[in-house]
Amino acid sequence: MHSPLHHSQHHLQLSPLTVAVRYGLTLSLLCAPQLAMAQDEQAASTEADPMVVTATALKVNAPTIETPRAVSTVGREELDERNVQSLDETFRYRSGVLSGHYGADNDTDWFKVRGFDQATYQDGLRIYRTGYYQWLPEPYGLQSVDVFKGPASILYGEAPAGGLVNAVSKRPTAERRGEVNLQVGNRHHRQLGIDTSGPLTETGDVRYRVVGMAKQRDGDLDNTESERYYFAPSLEVDVSDDTSMTFLASVQKDDAVPTNPFKLTYGTVEDTPFGKVDPQTSYGEPDYDTNERTQASLGYELRHRLNDTWRFEQNLRYSHLDLKLRSTYISARQAGSERLASRGLVYRDGDIESWMLDNRLIGTWYGDRTENTLMIGLGYQDLGLEGQEADLFSFGDPIDIFDPQYGNYTPVSGDQLTEREIDKRQTGLYLQDQLRIDDRWVLLGSVRYDQAKTDNFNRTDGTTQRADDDQVSWSGGVMYLGDHGINPYLSYTESFEPQASADSNGRLYEPLEGEQWEAGVKVAPRSWDGYVTAAVFDLEQRNSLVTTGGGRQEQVGKQRSKGFELESVGYLTDQLQLTTAYTYTDAQREGDERKSLIPRHQASAWLDYRFQEGAMAGLKLGGGVRYVGESVYDQITVPDYTLVDAMASYDFADSWRAQVNVNNVTDKEYTASCDYWCYYGESRSVIGSLSYRF
């Protein structure tokens, strides 16, 4: 029996180069504010005009083209034109991000960023996802989505090495506007969305927005389906000339028969005497499996200008999630049988609630040659989970792999359940300084201290596992603002992620730790409406978790990812827009073995053409190609695949738009990836929509 007290403090062996960088960052943090303050203040008019602004990377209004980090953004217009149905569809045409590798799983959103997992944020605050308790943002309620590639703990606290995705909610607007959207499609897809916003007072100092949506669709597997109801009101109030408050709320109800895409290698990438398994084959129990999820949140954003130099910002959100999950999956082939396999069951019945708070004090000084922005932040995260759980690796009678028959099982009884309670608290203090010199150099230095406490109570057997972790994270970068919008940069970042779950022996996993070096260039000529970014990176994660036989997770040593990314979005003419991306990722496990799931090569291109004159004015045509290279699992090679997508929209009668989107136009049948299991990719999706905007 292991001690219930688990204490870990990690002292890493640092290279001389890393030590030197850290000392340099510290010196920059200490000296930069004094340097800027010692110089004469200038009017704010000396600020550069940002081309693209994001609050994700640095939590300050910094142009992405002048940020020494790899960041990609997808706005509302692109979300509409691609008719994004789930968050993990957002970055199909951006570099560094892999999605769809688990097929049409409707239990959660799946991303791999630079070969590793990512954290999901909404409006700058962490969405807690622990185990099977998954919070799912609704794309119809979003204004934009950002992906911050690589370790991001420096400003956001605990986060995996891959990076983070930040979903930005729709906000109230100063002008009155609205939309009614109706969709129909294959697999009995039906959706109705309503979005209205505008001022509530004559002066416009109080503004509102209400977003609502209902949809349902059959899953990509036999006997699966899902439905969702979503409602998100928001209110923005100008308390004074210096103070504003934005209140954000949402309620979402999901009810589904899980689309569990797990397949064995036998019958997918491996031949059998009976041929291949049909991609739509389900190994669940349609009359027993369920995924009922209700999630609700309430919070606010406070912005207050203290004086010409300082401002204070505060984000707070309370969220609650109720889950009832029964998910049956295929486990392993029966010994001595060519057709039979055993099944397992995941059982969860409980709820999580969380409090998120982030405070930021931001000061900006202007000198004759400098612009300096200093941010001091304090964040707090509190997670509580209570529920019943069971992980059965043998459930019901063996099932025929090629012709499954359902109903041969005994429902889970009370004596098979474990009462679980998890309490997790994290406090983080961070400091970031950004110094701009001569409109040529951008220097960035950051440091963060985190203290995380985790208690995992097994109420059934009366045992408790505790972890008390402390971590200091560092980050820094330098960028040169060259002529013609050509900006090279170099950066270093770290990540830190405590774990709330336990291994097969009941011990809490050690925190995941990561570090990354990145060099790149961002190009955005003023004469061109668009950008090109390129980056090389070297990313390492320690204490990595890997899936082993039977779906169990084990903590291993180091995993490493090296790669190159190229991304471009821009207009070739006034009517023609091209989006291209290429990703090379060499992801390795301990022992220099290739990491499963992760292809070395990914490439994509999307072309839009809008007719502006003549009889076809209002028509827009778009098409894209996505290539995903081969991946591996042990000695198995998963073949590469290429998918084609298309869309057409037509604006008519001033306020109406008709649109059709087709993903996987050829209905290509392919294996998306394999780890212990294999997963078929999603079949063809056809959705037509009609929108009225007012």
XYZ file of C-alpha atoms in Angstrom:
694
model
C 0.000 0.000 0.000
C 1.360 3.382 -0.938
C 1.349 6.323 1.372
C -1.744 8.505 1.022
C 0.468 11.547 1.014
C 2.006 12.163 -2.378
C 4.315 15.145 -2.523
C 6.345 16.050 -5.552
C 8.655 18.937 -6.259
C 10.485 18.744 -9.544
C 14.043 19.968 -9.848
C 15.110 19.677 -13.473
C 18.630 19.359 -14.741
C 19.057 22.456 -16.873
C 21.477 23.023 -19.693
C 23.836 26.041 -19.505
C 21.940 27.587 -22.408
C 18.593 27.298 -20.631
C 20.082 28.784 -17.456
C 21.490 31.692 -19.428
C 18.158 32.345 -21.098
C 16.386 32.314 -17.750
C 18.807 34.817 -16.258
C 18.361 36.984 -19.313
C 14.580 36.850 -19.045
C 14.736 37.769 -15.383
C 16.994 40.734 -16.153
C 14.596 41.871 -18.870
C 11.652 41.658 -16.468
C 13.449 43.710 -13.838
C 14.920 46.348 -16.075
C 12.409 46.928 -18.844
C 9.776 48.843 -16.820
C 12.401 51.153 -15.338
C 13.868 51.809 -18.752
C 10.505 52.743 -20.200
C 9.476 54.874 -17.212
C 12.726 56.816 -17.343
C 11.845 58.110 -20.779
C 9.314 60.758 -21.726
C 5.722 59.652 -22.217
C 4.194 59.966 -25.653
C 0.637 59.957 -26.873
C -1.024 56.685 -27.566
C -1.111 57.641 -31.208
C 2.409 56.279 -31.523
C 1.051 52.746 -31.298
C 1.290 50.666 -34.452
C -1.896 49.771 -36.252
C -2.511 46.056 -35.605
C -3.528 43.915 -38.524
C -4.926 41.013 -36.552
C -5.505 41.303 -32.821
C -5.870 38.424 -30.409
C -6.085 38.236 -26.645
C -5.195 34.571 -26.496
C -1.430 34.534 -26.818
C -0.379 37.326 -24.471
C -3.647 38.399 -22.754
C -3.021 41.911 -24.062
C -4.035 43.561 -27.323
C -1.007 42.649 -29.378
C -1.018 42.132 -33.151
C -0.472 38.447 -33.875
C 1.996 39.416 -36.600
C 4.118 41.016 -33.846
C 3.789 38.162 -31.329
C 6.766 35.736 -30.987
C 4.424 32.777 -30.648
C 2.699 30.487 -33.140
C -0.999 31.431 -33.044
C -3.790 30.673 -35.539
C -7.271 32.208 -35.506
C -10.531 31.213 -37.198
C -13.226 33.907 -37.176
C -17.004 33.807 -37.308
C -17.181 34.211 -41.069
C -15.038 31.135 -41.648
C -16.954 29.131 -39.017
C -20.147 29.927 -40.927
C -18.768 29.235 -44.385
C -17.283 25.869 -43.338
C -20.437 25.140 -41.282
C -18.372 23.931 -38.323
C -20.459 21.458 -36.281
C -17.976 20.684 -33.497
C -14.999 22.513 -32.073
C -12.462 20.003 -33.409
C -13.508 20.794 -37.007
C -12.270 24.381 -36.622
C -8.603 23.981 -37.578
C -8.820 21.464 -40.425
C -7.193 24.049 -42.695
C -4.545 25.338 -40.292
C -1.052 24.046 -39.552
C 0.101 22.141 -36.469
C -3.305 20.723 -35.505
C -4.566 17.162 -35.987
C -8.273 16.389 -35.568
C -10.628 13.659 -36.707
C -8.091 10.988 -35.709
C -10.716 9.267 -33.544
C -13.367 9.388 -36.234
C -16.874 10.621 -35.515
C -16.697 10.410 -31.726
C -19.520 12.528 -30.257
C -18.379 12.211 -26.631
C -15.890 15.070 -26.827
C -13.719 17.267 -29.053
C -10.362 15.784 -29.985
C -7.224 17.723 -30.909
C -3.539 16.976 -31.158
C -1.347 20.063 -31.366
C 2.265 19.496 -32.371
C 1.841 15.833 -31.452
C 0.464 16.367 -27.938
C -2.822 17.000 -26.175
C -4.146 20.522 -25.676
C -6.193 22.379 -23.077
C -9.508 24.001 -24.002
C -10.361 27.479 -22.772
C -13.413 29.632 -23.268
C -13.116 33.393 -22.973
C -9.641 33.047 -21.485
C -10.652 30.703 -18.639
C -9.951 26.975 -18.464
C -12.722 24.532 -19.294
C -12.144 21.724 -16.857
C -12.200 18.311 -18.418
C -11.304 15.457 -16.149
C -11.651 11.882 -17.323
C -14.977 11.418 -19.089
C -16.454 14.626 -17.702
C -16.150 16.694 -20.855
C -17.380 20.262 -21.321
C -18.225 20.876 -25.002
C -18.384 24.445 -26.401
C -21.111 24.927 -29.023
C -19.634 26.436 -32.230
C -22.818 28.355 -33.052
C -22.273 30.396 -29.873
C -18.697 31.411 -30.737
C -17.294 34.558 -32.319
C -13.844 33.109 -33.022
C -11.471 30.309 -32.011
C -7.721 30.635 -31.404
C -5.086 27.935 -31.102
C -1.883 28.734 -29.217
C 0.687 26.130 -30.269
C 3.160 24.785 -27.759
C 3.385 25.090 -23.951
C 1.135 27.810 -22.555
C 1.346 27.532 -18.771
C 3.084 30.877 -18.413
C -0.182 32.856 -18.594
C -2.809 30.169 -18.270
C -1.626 27.903 -15.476
C -1.843 24.183 -15.925
C -1.849 23.116 -19.571
C -0.567 20.199 -21.669
C 2.547 20.584 -23.767
C 0.643 20.782 -27.062
C -0.887 24.161 -26.283
C -4.373 25.497 -25.869
C -7.518 26.267 -27.817
C -9.454 29.366 -26.736
C -13.100 29.643 -27.816
C -14.376 33.225 -27.755
C -18.114 33.605 -27.100
C -20.369 35.872 -29.130
C -20.744 39.295 -27.480
C -23.350 42.051 -27.532
C -23.093 44.487 -30.431
C -23.571 48.255 -30.596
C -25.802 47.962 -33.671
C -29.028 45.967 -33.797
C -28.658 42.713 -35.713
C -30.072 39.214 -35.814
C -30.156 35.897 -37.623
C -32.435 32.907 -38.021
C -30.663 29.827 -39.370
C -32.273 26.565 -40.519
C -30.262 23.463 -41.491
C -31.058 20.002 -42.851
C -28.685 17.261 -43.948
C -27.900 13.586 -44.248
C -28.076 11.291 -41.235
C -31.335 13.146 -40.384
C -29.503 16.338 -39.456
C -31.839 19.119 -38.363
C -30.874 22.419 -36.735
C -32.541 25.708 -35.862
C -30.464 28.650 -34.620
C -31.436 32.162 -33.487
C -28.972 34.968 -32.778
C -30.064 38.516 -31.912
C -28.212 41.462 -30.362
C -28.240 45.234 -30.017
C -28.630 48.152 -27.597
C -31.162 48.107 -24.758
C -31.003 51.856 -24.035
C -31.222 54.926 -26.224
C -27.672 55.926 -25.292
C -26.353 52.473 -26.132
C -24.581 52.044 -22.796
C -26.383 48.725 -22.181
C -26.268 46.058 -24.875
C -27.528 42.472 -25.096
C -27.146 39.303 -27.089
C -29.202 36.115 -27.056
C -28.078 32.986 -28.892
C -30.194 29.850 -29.010
C -29.918 26.624 -30.952
C -31.486 23.157 -31.179
C -30.169 20.318 -33.330
C -30.240 16.556 -33.710
C -28.498 14.037 -35.935
C -27.903 10.328 -36.266
C -24.364 9.230 -35.501
C -21.890 7.849 -37.994
C -22.323 4.375 -36.453
C -25.423 2.196 -36.494
C -27.929 2.792 -33.676
C -26.318 6.046 -32.498
C -27.751 9.557 -32.351
C -27.411 12.895 -30.586
C -29.441 15.988 -29.843
C -28.497 19.321 -28.293
C -30.281 22.357 -26.893
C -28.245 25.525 -26.318
C -29.082 28.931 -24.865
C -26.551 31.722 -24.208
C -27.600 35.228 -23.110
C -25.066 37.997 -22.505
C -25.203 41.604 -21.319
C -22.648 44.386 -21.669
C -22.848 47.510 -19.494
C -20.787 50.690 -19.698
C -20.739 51.541 -16.003
C -18.723 54.698 -16.703
C -16.278 56.041 -19.253
C -13.579 53.974 -17.554
C -15.449 50.841 -16.497
C -17.366 48.146 -18.381
C -18.899 44.839 -17.358
C -19.820 41.945 -19.612
C -22.002 39.189 -18.168
C -21.906 35.808 -19.944
C -24.161 32.820 -19.308
C -24.932 29.564 -21.091
C -26.995 26.411 -20.673
C -26.490 23.351 -22.853
C -28.247 19.998 -22.778
C -26.873 16.993 -24.699
C -28.642 13.661 -24.993
C -26.968 10.981 -27.086
C -26.379 7.321 -27.732
C -22.568 7.445 -27.826
C -20.838 7.154 -31.164
C -18.027 4.982 -29.884
C -15.669 4.497 -32.847
C -13.354 1.888 -31.260
C -12.460 -0.958 -33.624
C -9.798 -3.658 -33.340
C -6.829 -3.728 -35.665
C -8.229 -7.101 -36.726
C -10.758 -6.287 -39.417
C -9.570 -2.731 -40.073
C -5.880 -2.483 -40.966
C -5.421 -6.267 -40.643
C -7.003 -8.694 -43.092
C -9.387 -11.445 -41.947
C -11.027 -14.461 -43.611
C -14.272 -12.461 -43.439
C -13.032 -9.232 -45.009
C -13.058 -5.809 -43.346
C -15.446 -4.617 -40.665
C -18.082 -2.212 -41.962
C -17.183 1.328 -40.769
C -20.742 1.864 -39.464
C -20.590 -1.217 -37.214
C -21.283 -0.383 -33.570
C -20.173 -2.506 -30.633
C -22.193 -0.589 -28.091
C -25.512 -1.477 -26.492
C -28.151 0.808 -28.066
C -30.742 0.155 -25.334
C -28.280 0.672 -22.472
C -25.646 3.154 -23.663
C -26.333 6.823 -23.016
C -24.460 10.096 -22.780
C -26.611 12.685 -21.028
C -24.783 15.907 -20.274
C -26.101 19.194 -18.873
C -23.650 22.065 -18.597
C -24.313 25.583 -17.318
C -22.050 28.553 -16.698
C -22.309 32.101 -15.367
C -19.579 34.699 -15.218
C -18.424 38.188 -15.985
C -15.574 40.213 -17.436
C -14.605 43.483 -15.735
C -12.517 46.124 -17.491
C -11.488 49.258 -15.599
C -9.076 52.011 -16.630
C -7.281 53.314 -13.549
C -5.409 56.122 -15.340
C -3.582 56.775 -18.587
C -1.016 54.125 -17.706
C -2.767 51.359 -15.781
C -5.868 49.268 -16.263
C -7.353 46.389 -14.299
C -9.071 43.332 -15.812
C -10.881 40.512 -14.069
C -12.535 37.369 -15.464
C -14.695 35.097 -13.310
C -16.785 32.065 -14.217
C -18.724 29.426 -12.314
C -19.621 26.268 -14.218
C -21.535 23.104 -13.423
C -21.766 19.870 -15.394
C -24.025 16.848 -14.772
C -23.127 13.604 -16.534
C -24.807 10.252 -17.005
C -22.582 8.052 -19.175
C -22.900 4.386 -20.102
C -20.542 3.536 -22.958
C -19.890 -0.025 -24.152
C -16.861 -0.659 -26.333
C -15.016 -3.555 -27.921
C -12.102 -4.653 -25.767
C -10.100 -7.542 -27.178
C -10.431 -10.486 -29.516
C -11.328 -13.769 -27.837
C -8.453 -16.241 -27.711
C -8.874 -18.976 -30.327
C -11.781 -17.261 -32.096
C -11.780 -15.573 -35.493
C -15.090 -13.763 -34.969
C -15.688 -13.150 -31.255
C -14.440 -10.329 -29.044
C -14.982 -9.236 -25.466
C -16.350 -5.842 -24.539
C -15.773 -3.325 -21.767
C -17.922 -0.628 -20.212
C -17.299 2.908 -18.984
C -19.828 3.993 -16.340
C -19.967 7.540 -14.964
C -22.768 9.173 -13.007
C -21.910 12.437 -11.277
C -21.240 16.132 -11.549
C -18.381 18.621 -11.517
C -18.393 22.266 -10.541
C -15.594 24.736 -10.958
C -14.661 28.319 -10.136
C -12.234 30.218 -12.371
C -10.810 33.619 -11.526
C -8.146 35.605 -13.352
C -6.958 39.088 -12.265
C -4.649 41.234 -14.377
C -3.036 44.608 -13.747
C -1.665 45.991 -17.004
C 0.495 49.071 -17.396
C 1.754 50.653 -20.620
C 4.439 53.323 -20.935
C 5.592 55.175 -24.036
C 9.007 56.675 -24.556
C 10.824 58.310 -27.440
C 12.038 54.958 -28.618
C 10.074 52.440 -26.592
C 6.676 51.040 -25.788
C 6.530 48.880 -22.679
C 3.642 46.740 -21.427
C 3.880 45.110 -18.014
C 1.253 42.660 -16.780
C 0.948 41.276 -13.252
C -1.596 38.494 -12.865
C -3.115 36.301 -10.192
C -5.271 33.301 -11.123
C -7.257 30.789 -9.102
C -8.917 27.548 -10.217
C -11.105 25.273 -8.094
C -12.543 21.961 -9.280
C -14.867 19.648 -7.401
C -16.094 16.269 -8.665
C -18.523 13.844 -7.055
C -19.864 10.737 -8.679
C -20.146 6.993 -9.106
C -17.917 5.180 -11.547
C -17.042 1.783 -12.919
C -14.510 0.635 -15.515
C -15.378 -2.905 -16.514
C -12.946 -4.602 -18.847
C -15.345 -7.512 -19.318
C -19.008 -6.661 -19.891
C -21.678 -9.000 -21.231
C -21.241 -11.957 -23.553
C -18.636 -11.982 -26.329
C -19.833 -10.224 -29.456
C -19.498 -11.172 -33.121
C -17.054 -8.706 -34.647
C -18.655 -8.862 -38.105
C -22.327 -9.343 -37.148
C -22.905 -7.962 -33.652
C -26.042 -8.990 -31.786
C -27.130 -6.806 -28.897
C -28.809 -7.360 -25.563
C -26.610 -10.123 -24.093
C -25.468 -8.304 -20.955
C -26.340 -7.689 -17.324
C -26.689 -4.027 -16.250
C -24.152 -2.694 -13.788
C -25.191 -3.235 -10.177
C -24.541 -1.003 -7.191
C -21.845 -3.239 -5.736
C -19.764 -2.731 -8.908
C -19.636 1.048 -8.459
C -16.995 3.172 -6.791
C -17.897 6.431 -5.056
C -15.356 9.047 -6.152
C -14.670 12.606 -5.027
C -11.935 14.853 -6.406
C -10.959 18.292 -5.099
C -8.405 20.237 -7.079
C -7.182 23.783 -6.394
C -4.535 25.819 -8.130
C -3.208 29.321 -7.517
C -0.872 31.019 -9.959
C 1.060 34.301 -9.824
C 2.533 35.496 -13.104
C 4.484 38.395 -14.532
C 4.935 39.324 -18.174
C 6.835 42.207 -19.714
C 6.760 43.150 -23.387
C 9.194 45.813 -24.588
C 9.049 47.337 -28.063
C 12.151 49.264 -29.155
C 12.409 51.609 -32.148
C 9.463 49.887 -33.811
C 12.027 47.241 -34.696
C 12.436 44.920 -31.728
C 9.893 43.141 -29.528
C 11.304 41.557 -26.359
C 9.119 39.335 -24.218
C 9.835 37.802 -20.817
C 7.480 35.927 -18.466
C 7.644 33.970 -15.234
C 4.930 32.156 -13.287
C 4.680 30.384 -9.949
C 1.937 27.758 -9.447
C 0.810 25.869 -6.385
C -1.595 22.984 -7.024
C -3.283 20.727 -4.481
C -5.236 17.620 -5.439
C -7.267 15.245 -3.256
C -8.674 12.074 -4.832
C -11.059 10.305 -2.399
C -12.258 6.749 -2.977
C -15.349 6.779 -0.758
C -16.021 3.099 -1.345
C -12.808 1.725 0.161
C -11.987 4.779 2.282
C -8.632 5.604 0.669
C -7.304 9.015 -0.262
C -4.565 10.065 -2.639
C -3.105 13.564 -2.237
C -0.686 15.618 -4.288
C 0.907 18.960 -3.455
C 2.835 20.351 -6.412
C 4.793 23.567 -6.874
C 6.157 24.757 -10.169
C 8.000 27.751 -11.624
C 7.495 28.224 -15.380
C 9.485 30.474 -17.703
C 8.932 31.923 -21.105
C 10.651 34.410 -23.341
C 10.908 35.573 -26.889
C 12.430 38.097 -29.250
C 11.132 39.339 -32.605
C 12.603 41.681 -35.195
C 10.087 43.837 -37.079
C 11.653 43.933 -40.501
C 10.915 45.901 -43.610
C 8.028 44.859 -45.823
C 6.260 43.143 -42.894
C 8.834 40.338 -42.520
C 9.221 39.535 -38.806
C 11.551 36.709 -37.658
C 11.389 35.526 -34.031
C 12.775 33.107 -31.430
C 10.936 31.887 -28.319
C 11.170 29.512 -25.347
C 8.153 28.277 -23.340
C 7.333 25.772 -20.567
C 4.220 23.905 -19.431
C 2.967 22.251 -16.262
C -0.136 20.101 -15.746
C -1.006 18.361 -12.428
C -3.059 15.175 -12.733
C -6.286 14.412 -10.839
C -6.605 10.776 -11.963
C -4.840 7.693 -10.611
C -3.055 4.710 -12.131
C -4.042 1.036 -11.816
C -2.383 0.948 -8.371
C -4.413 3.884 -7.116
C -1.526 6.389 -7.170
C -1.992 9.838 -8.654
C -0.039 10.424 -11.826
C 2.928 12.781 -11.653
C 2.399 16.238 -13.230
C 3.127 16.496 -16.946
C 5.922 18.943 -17.759
C 6.973 20.355 -21.108
C 9.366 22.801 -22.719
C 9.710 24.113 -26.253
C 12.125 26.063 -28.411
C 10.647 27.709 -31.468
C 12.032 29.817 -34.305
C 9.961 31.292 -37.076
C 8.991 34.187 -39.291
C 5.690 36.016 -39.795
C 5.088 37.894 -43.040
C 2.253 40.402 -43.567
C 3.094 43.054 -46.192
C 0.944 46.178 -45.923
C 0.255 45.913 -49.638
C -1.370 42.461 -49.259
C -4.509 41.442 -47.398
C -3.140 38.284 -45.834
C -0.270 36.653 -43.983
C 2.295 33.843 -44.177
C 3.844 32.193 -41.111
C 6.581 29.585 -40.851
C 8.008 27.976 -37.724
C 10.326 25.193 -36.593
C 9.973 23.776 -33.091
C 11.512 21.312 -30.647
C 9.033 20.226 -27.955
C 9.597 17.791 -25.085
C 7.174 16.448 -22.488
C 8.099 14.536 -19.329
C 5.916 12.053 -17.397
C 3.792 11.384 -20.479
C 0.672 9.199 -20.332
C 0.193 6.438 -22.912
C -2.673 3.998 -23.568
C -1.806 0.316 -23.082
C -3.687 -2.932 -23.590
C -7.285 -2.868 -22.404
C -7.434 0.921 -22.532
C -5.406 1.483 -19.342
C -3.031 4.422 -19.069
C 0.570 4.267 -17.946
C 2.996 7.050 -17.159
C 6.231 6.773 -19.080
C 9.288 8.970 -19.482
C 9.958 11.592 -22.115
C 8.164 12.152 -25.386
C 9.496 14.515 -27.991
C 8.171 16.284 -31.036
C 10.147 18.206 -33.649
C 8.654 19.797 -36.686
C 8.024 22.495 -39.233
C 4.820 24.437 -39.927
C 3.826 26.663 -42.823
C 0.533 28.540 -42.993
C -0.906 31.181 -45.292
C -4.253 32.970 -45.503
C -4.830 35.768 -47.990
C -6.518 37.172 -51.062
C -4.952 36.512 -54.450
C -7.476 38.910 -56.019
C -10.447 40.850 -54.662
C -12.622 37.793 -55.311
C -10.201 34.897 -54.760
C -8.961 33.814 -51.306
C -6.503 30.982 -50.699
C -5.785 29.215 -47.392
C -2.895 26.745 -47.297
C -1.089 24.835 -44.576
C 1.661 22.258 -44.257
C 2.845 20.452 -41.122
C 5.795 18.158 -40.572
C 5.841 16.479 -37.151
C 8.396 13.945 -35.966
C 6.802 12.729 -32.707
C 8.720 10.118 -30.706
C 8.137 8.119 -27.552
C 10.780 7.064 -25.056
C 13.409 5.016 -26.877
C 13.106 7.007 -30.141
C 10.079 5.020 -31.301
C 7.504 6.814 -33.441
C 4.512 7.987 -31.478
C 1.193 6.446 -32.498
C -1.630 8.549 -33.995
C 0.678 11.334 -35.222
C 1.440 11.518 -38.968
C 4.686 13.035 -40.112
C 3.031 14.982 -42.914
C -0.181 16.998 -43.150
C -1.182 19.423 -45.876
C -4.311 21.313 -46.839
C -5.546 23.969 -49.226
C -8.864 25.779 -49.495
C -9.876 28.129 -52.309
C -12.819 30.556 -52.201
C -14.185 32.576 -55.109
C -16.914 35.185 -54.716
C -18.806 36.528 -57.754
C -19.359 40.272 -57.335
C -20.809 41.346 -60.665
C -23.239 40.168 -63.288
C -25.928 37.525 -63.090
C -23.923 35.428 -60.613
C -23.351 38.233 -58.111
C -23.845 36.919 -54.572
C -22.602 33.416 -55.399
C -19.563 32.050 -53.554
C -17.866 28.740 -54.343
C -15.259 27.036 -52.199
C -13.367 23.792 -52.184
C -10.606 22.218 -50.171
C -8.270 19.239 -50.051
C -6.921 17.737 -46.826
C -4.010 15.294 -46.823
C -3.002 13.303 -43.733
C 0.096 11.143 -44.034
C 0.620 7.649 -42.726
C 0.871 6.997 -38.998
C 2.004 3.978 -36.998
C 1.021 1.794 -34.063
C 3.738 -0.648 -32.970
C 4.459 -2.627 -36.143
C 1.281 -1.519 -37.927
C 1.315 1.235 -40.530
C -1.905 3.197 -41.003
C -2.126 4.346 -44.639
C -2.329 8.017 -45.596
C -5.547 9.511 -46.917
C -6.811 12.530 -48.845
C -10.236 14.114 -48.386
C -12.104 16.662 -50.484
C -14.556 19.236 -49.076
C -16.763 21.745 -50.901
C -19.258 24.533 -50.268
C -21.504 26.879 -52.216
C -23.462 29.851 -50.894
C -25.750 32.380 -52.494
C -26.796 35.733 -51.037
C -30.132 36.914 -52.392
C -32.943 39.377 -51.633
C -30.544 41.453 -49.488
C -30.997 39.477 -46.239
C -31.134 35.816 -47.290
C -28.371 33.256 -47.754
C -28.659 29.669 -49.000
C -25.664 27.402 -48.486
C -24.629 23.777 -48.893
C -21.541 22.137 -47.353
C -20.153 18.723 -48.244
C -17.290 17.181 -46.257
C -15.553 14.086 -47.629
C -17.195 14.630 -51.000
C -16.199 11.211 -52.382
C -17.385 9.384 -49.223
C -13.919 7.904 -48.895
C -13.613 4.948 -46.515
C -10.380 5.164 -44.526
C -8.737 4.355 -41.209
C -7.973 7.646 -39.495
C -5.529 6.274 -36.896
C -4.661 3.409 -34.543
C -3.344 3.280 -30.972
C -4.548 0.199 -29.093
C -7.740 0.431 -31.181
C -8.286 1.653 -34.722
C -10.749 4.319 -35.809
C -12.489 4.766 -39.143
C -12.730 8.327 -40.373
C -16.043 10.126 -40.640
C -18.163 9.396 -43.681
C -19.569 11.988 -46.100
C -21.507 14.832 -44.498
C -23.992 16.933 -46.500
C -25.715 19.905 -44.838
C -27.872 22.561 -46.467
C -28.713 25.787 -44.653
C -30.965 28.801 -45.105
C -30.299 32.001 -43.149
C -32.250 35.230 -42.767
C -30.285 38.139 -41.326
C -31.829 41.329 -40.071
